[in-house]
Amino acid sequence: MHALYECCASSIWARRVAQGRPFDSRDLLLDRADRVLAELPEAEIDHALDGHPRIGGKADNPSSKREQAAVTTAGTAVLEKLAAGNRAYEEKFGHVYLVCATGRSAEDLLAILEERLDNDAETERRVLRVELAKINRIRLGRMLGPEQ
């Protein structure tokens, strides 16, 4: 449970994924994780977001630090634009901007943020769930280790 909660800060998600054990394969675990996430109510998605720092902000957990590693080398101008974009996003949507940051530069994450600011609330919630599923899959894969 603890390891699953480290992947996604939703206790309901972690518990429901764990209830599917044992998993005969990595793919079965990942599929269950996706299905459980898709079925979570919006309020629980908000709990999951609590485990994610702002893009470009202080990442206080090892997973977020690793995922946002490219942002730490960004210039001041980009970091300032990310901070302003985060504020605008949170004002518009009422939650943190969530994006799968792994392998993306600060400039890429800023461009995605600016593009997503044009979304309506319903579209953005769908996009957010897709991004959260990507992050969960990466974290689960890291938890499991290399495929054999």
GROMACS .gro file of C-alpha atoms in nm:
model
  148
    1MET     CA    1   0.000   0.000   0.000
    2HIS     CA    2   0.276   0.242   0.095
    3ALA     CA    3   0.462   0.185  -0.232
    4LEU     CA    4   0.142   0.235  -0.432
    5TYR     CA    5   0.059   0.551  -0.238
    6GLU     CA    6   0.406   0.682  -0.329
    7CYS     CA    7   0.307   0.637  -0.694
    8CYS     CA    8  -0.026   0.816  -0.659
    9ALA     CA    9  -0.134   1.016  -0.354
   10SER     CA   10  -0.484   0.870  -0.354
   11SER     CA   11  -0.543   0.619  -0.078
   12ILE     CA   12  -0.850   0.490  -0.261
   13TRP     CA   13  -0.645   0.436  -0.579
   14ALA     CA   14  -0.369   0.258  -0.386
   15ARG     CA   15  -0.615   0.036  -0.199
   16ARG     CA   16  -0.814  -0.058  -0.511
   17VAL     CA   17  -0.503  -0.133  -0.713
   18ALA     CA   18  -0.367  -0.349  -0.428
   19GLN     CA   19  -0.697  -0.540  -0.412
   20GLY     CA   20  -0.619  -0.680  -0.757
   21ARG     CA   21  -0.312  -0.870  -0.633
   22PRO     CA   22  -0.150  -1.089  -0.725
   23PHE     CA   23  -0.073  -0.967  -1.076
   24ASP     CA   24   0.050  -1.223  -1.323
   25SER     CA   25   0.229  -0.958  -1.527
   26ARG     CA   26   0.342  -0.596  -1.530
   27ASP     CA   27   0.078  -0.522  -1.794
   28LEU     CA   28  -0.202  -0.651  -1.572
   29LEU     CA   29  -0.089  -0.419  -1.291
   30LEU     CA   30  -0.066  -0.121  -1.525
   31ASP     CA   31  -0.407  -0.197  -1.675
   32ARG     CA   32  -0.562  -0.220  -1.329
   33ALA     CA   33  -0.397   0.107  -1.227
   34ASP     CA   34  -0.545   0.278  -1.533
   35ARG     CA   35  -0.893   0.132  -1.478
   36VAL     CA   36  -0.898   0.230  -1.111
   37LEU     CA   37  -0.785   0.584  -1.196
   38ALA     CA   38  -1.053   0.617  -1.464
   39GLU     CA   39  -1.321   0.521  -1.209
   40LEU     CA   40  -1.213   0.762  -0.934
   41PRO     CA   41  -1.449   1.047  -0.851
   42GLU     CA   42  -1.320   1.399  -0.911
   43ALA     CA   43  -1.274   1.463  -0.538
   44GLU     CA   44  -1.031   1.171  -0.519
   45ILE     CA   45  -0.843   1.297  -0.825
   46ASP     CA   46  -0.798   1.620  -0.627
   47HIS     CA   47  -0.641   1.416  -0.345
   48ALA     CA   48  -0.405   1.259  -0.597
   49LEU     CA   49  -0.302   1.607  -0.711
   50ASP     CA   50  -0.194   1.688  -0.356
   51GLY     CA   51   0.108   1.464  -0.414
   52HIS     CA   52   0.235   1.678  -0.704
   53PRO     CA   53   0.428   2.002  -0.659
   54ARG     CA   54   0.401   2.288  -0.905
   55ILE     CA   55   0.607   2.248  -1.220
   56GLY     CA   56   0.917   2.456  -1.155
   57GLY     CA   57   0.842   2.475  -0.782
   58LYS     CA   58   1.017   2.296  -0.501
   59ALA     CA   59   0.973   1.923  -0.551
   60ASP     CA   60   0.959   1.767  -0.206
   61ASN     CA   61   0.955   1.399  -0.300
   62PRO     CA   62   1.212   1.190  -0.490
   63SER     CA   63   0.975   1.100  -0.775
   64SER     CA   64   0.883   1.460  -0.850
   65LYS     CA   65   1.247   1.571  -0.825
   66ARG     CA   66   1.345   1.305  -1.079
   67GLU     CA   67   1.054   1.385  -1.311
   68GLN     CA   68   1.120   1.759  -1.306
   69ALA     CA   69   1.499   1.732  -1.326
   70ALA     CA   70   1.518   1.923  -1.656
   71VAL     CA   71   1.337   2.219  -1.503
   72THR     CA   72   1.614   2.276  -1.248
   73THR     CA   73   1.849   2.387  -1.526
   74ALA     CA   74   1.604   2.636  -1.678
   75GLY     CA   75   1.686   3.003  -1.695
   76THR     CA   76   1.527   3.264  -1.473
   77ALA     CA   77   1.298   3.396  -1.749
   78VAL     CA   78   1.148   3.052  -1.815
   79LEU     CA   79   1.105   2.981  -1.443
   80GLU     CA   80   0.929   3.315  -1.397
   81LYS     CA   81   0.696   3.238  -1.688
   82LEU     CA   82   0.626   2.894  -1.543
   83ALA     CA   83   0.544   3.050  -1.204
   84ALA     CA   84   0.309   3.303  -1.366
   85GLY     CA   85   0.152   3.028  -1.579
   86ASN     CA   86   0.103   2.807  -1.273
   87ARG     CA   87  -0.078   3.092  -1.096
   88ALA     CA   88  -0.302   3.157  -1.399
   89TYR     CA   89  -0.376   2.787  -1.435
   90GLU     CA   90  -0.465   2.747  -1.068
   91GLU     CA   91  -0.690   3.054  -1.080
   92LYS     CA   92  -0.873   2.919  -1.383
   93PHE     CA   93  -0.898   2.550  -1.289
   94GLY     CA   94  -0.865   2.547  -0.910
   95HIS     CA   95  -0.585   2.291  -0.893
   96VAL     CA   96  -0.218   2.246  -0.971
   97TYR     CA   97  -0.104   2.215  -1.333
   98LEU     CA   98  -0.025   1.847  -1.378
   99VAL     CA   99   0.175   1.720  -1.669
  100CYS     CA  100   0.399   1.420  -1.720
  101ALA     CA  101   0.731   1.607  -1.699
  102THR     CA  102   0.963   1.310  -1.749
  103GLY     CA  103   1.205   1.380  -2.032
  104ARG     CA  104   1.063   1.724  -2.107
  105SER     CA  105   1.244   2.055  -2.088
  106ALA     CA  106   1.116   2.354  -1.894
  107GLU     CA  107   1.042   2.524  -2.225
  108ASP     CA  108   0.831   2.227  -2.339
  109LEU     CA  109   0.640   2.223  -2.009
  110LEU     CA  110   0.576   2.597  -2.038
  111ALA     CA  111   0.446   2.560  -2.395
  112ILE     CA  112   0.213   2.278  -2.285
  113LEU     CA  113   0.091   2.488  -1.992
  114GLU     CA  114   0.018   2.786  -2.216
  115GLU     CA  115  -0.170   2.563  -2.460
  116ARG     CA  116  -0.376   2.398  -2.185
  117LEU     CA  117  -0.482   2.734  -2.046
  118ASP     CA  118  -0.709   2.753  -2.352
  119ASN     CA  119  -0.899   2.439  -2.244
  120ASP     CA  120  -1.239   2.454  -2.082
  121ALA     CA  121  -1.269   2.294  -1.736
  122GLU     CA  122  -1.418   1.966  -1.862
  123THR     CA  123  -1.153   1.916  -2.130
  124GLU     CA  124  -0.878   1.999  -1.882
  125ARG     CA  125  -1.002   1.741  -1.633
  126ARG     CA  126  -0.985   1.475  -1.907
  127VAL     CA  127  -0.633   1.584  -2.002
  128LEU     CA  128  -0.531   1.586  -1.636
  129ARG     CA  129  -0.645   1.226  -1.589
  130VAL     CA  130  -0.444   1.117  -1.895
  131GLU     CA  131  -0.135   1.291  -1.759
  132LEU     CA  132  -0.186   1.140  -1.413
  133ALA     CA  133  -0.214   0.793  -1.568
  134LYS     CA  134   0.116   0.849  -1.753
  135ILE     CA  135   0.287   0.956  -1.430
  136ASN     CA  136   0.142   0.659  -1.241
  137ARG     CA  137   0.266   0.418  -1.508
  138ILE     CA  138   0.618   0.563  -1.497
  139ARG     CA  139   0.626   0.546  -1.119
  140LEU     CA  140   0.488   0.193  -1.110
  141GLY     CA  141   0.747   0.087  -1.365
  142ARG     CA  142   1.024   0.239  -1.156
  143MET     CA  143   0.884   0.067  -0.845
  144LEU     CA  144   0.884  -0.271  -1.024
  145GLY     CA  145   1.229  -0.229  -1.172
  146PRO     CA  146   1.346  -0.330  -1.519
  147GLU     CA  147   1.141  -0.578  -1.716
  148GLN     CA  148   1.293  -0.923  -1.722
   0.00000   0.00000   0.00000
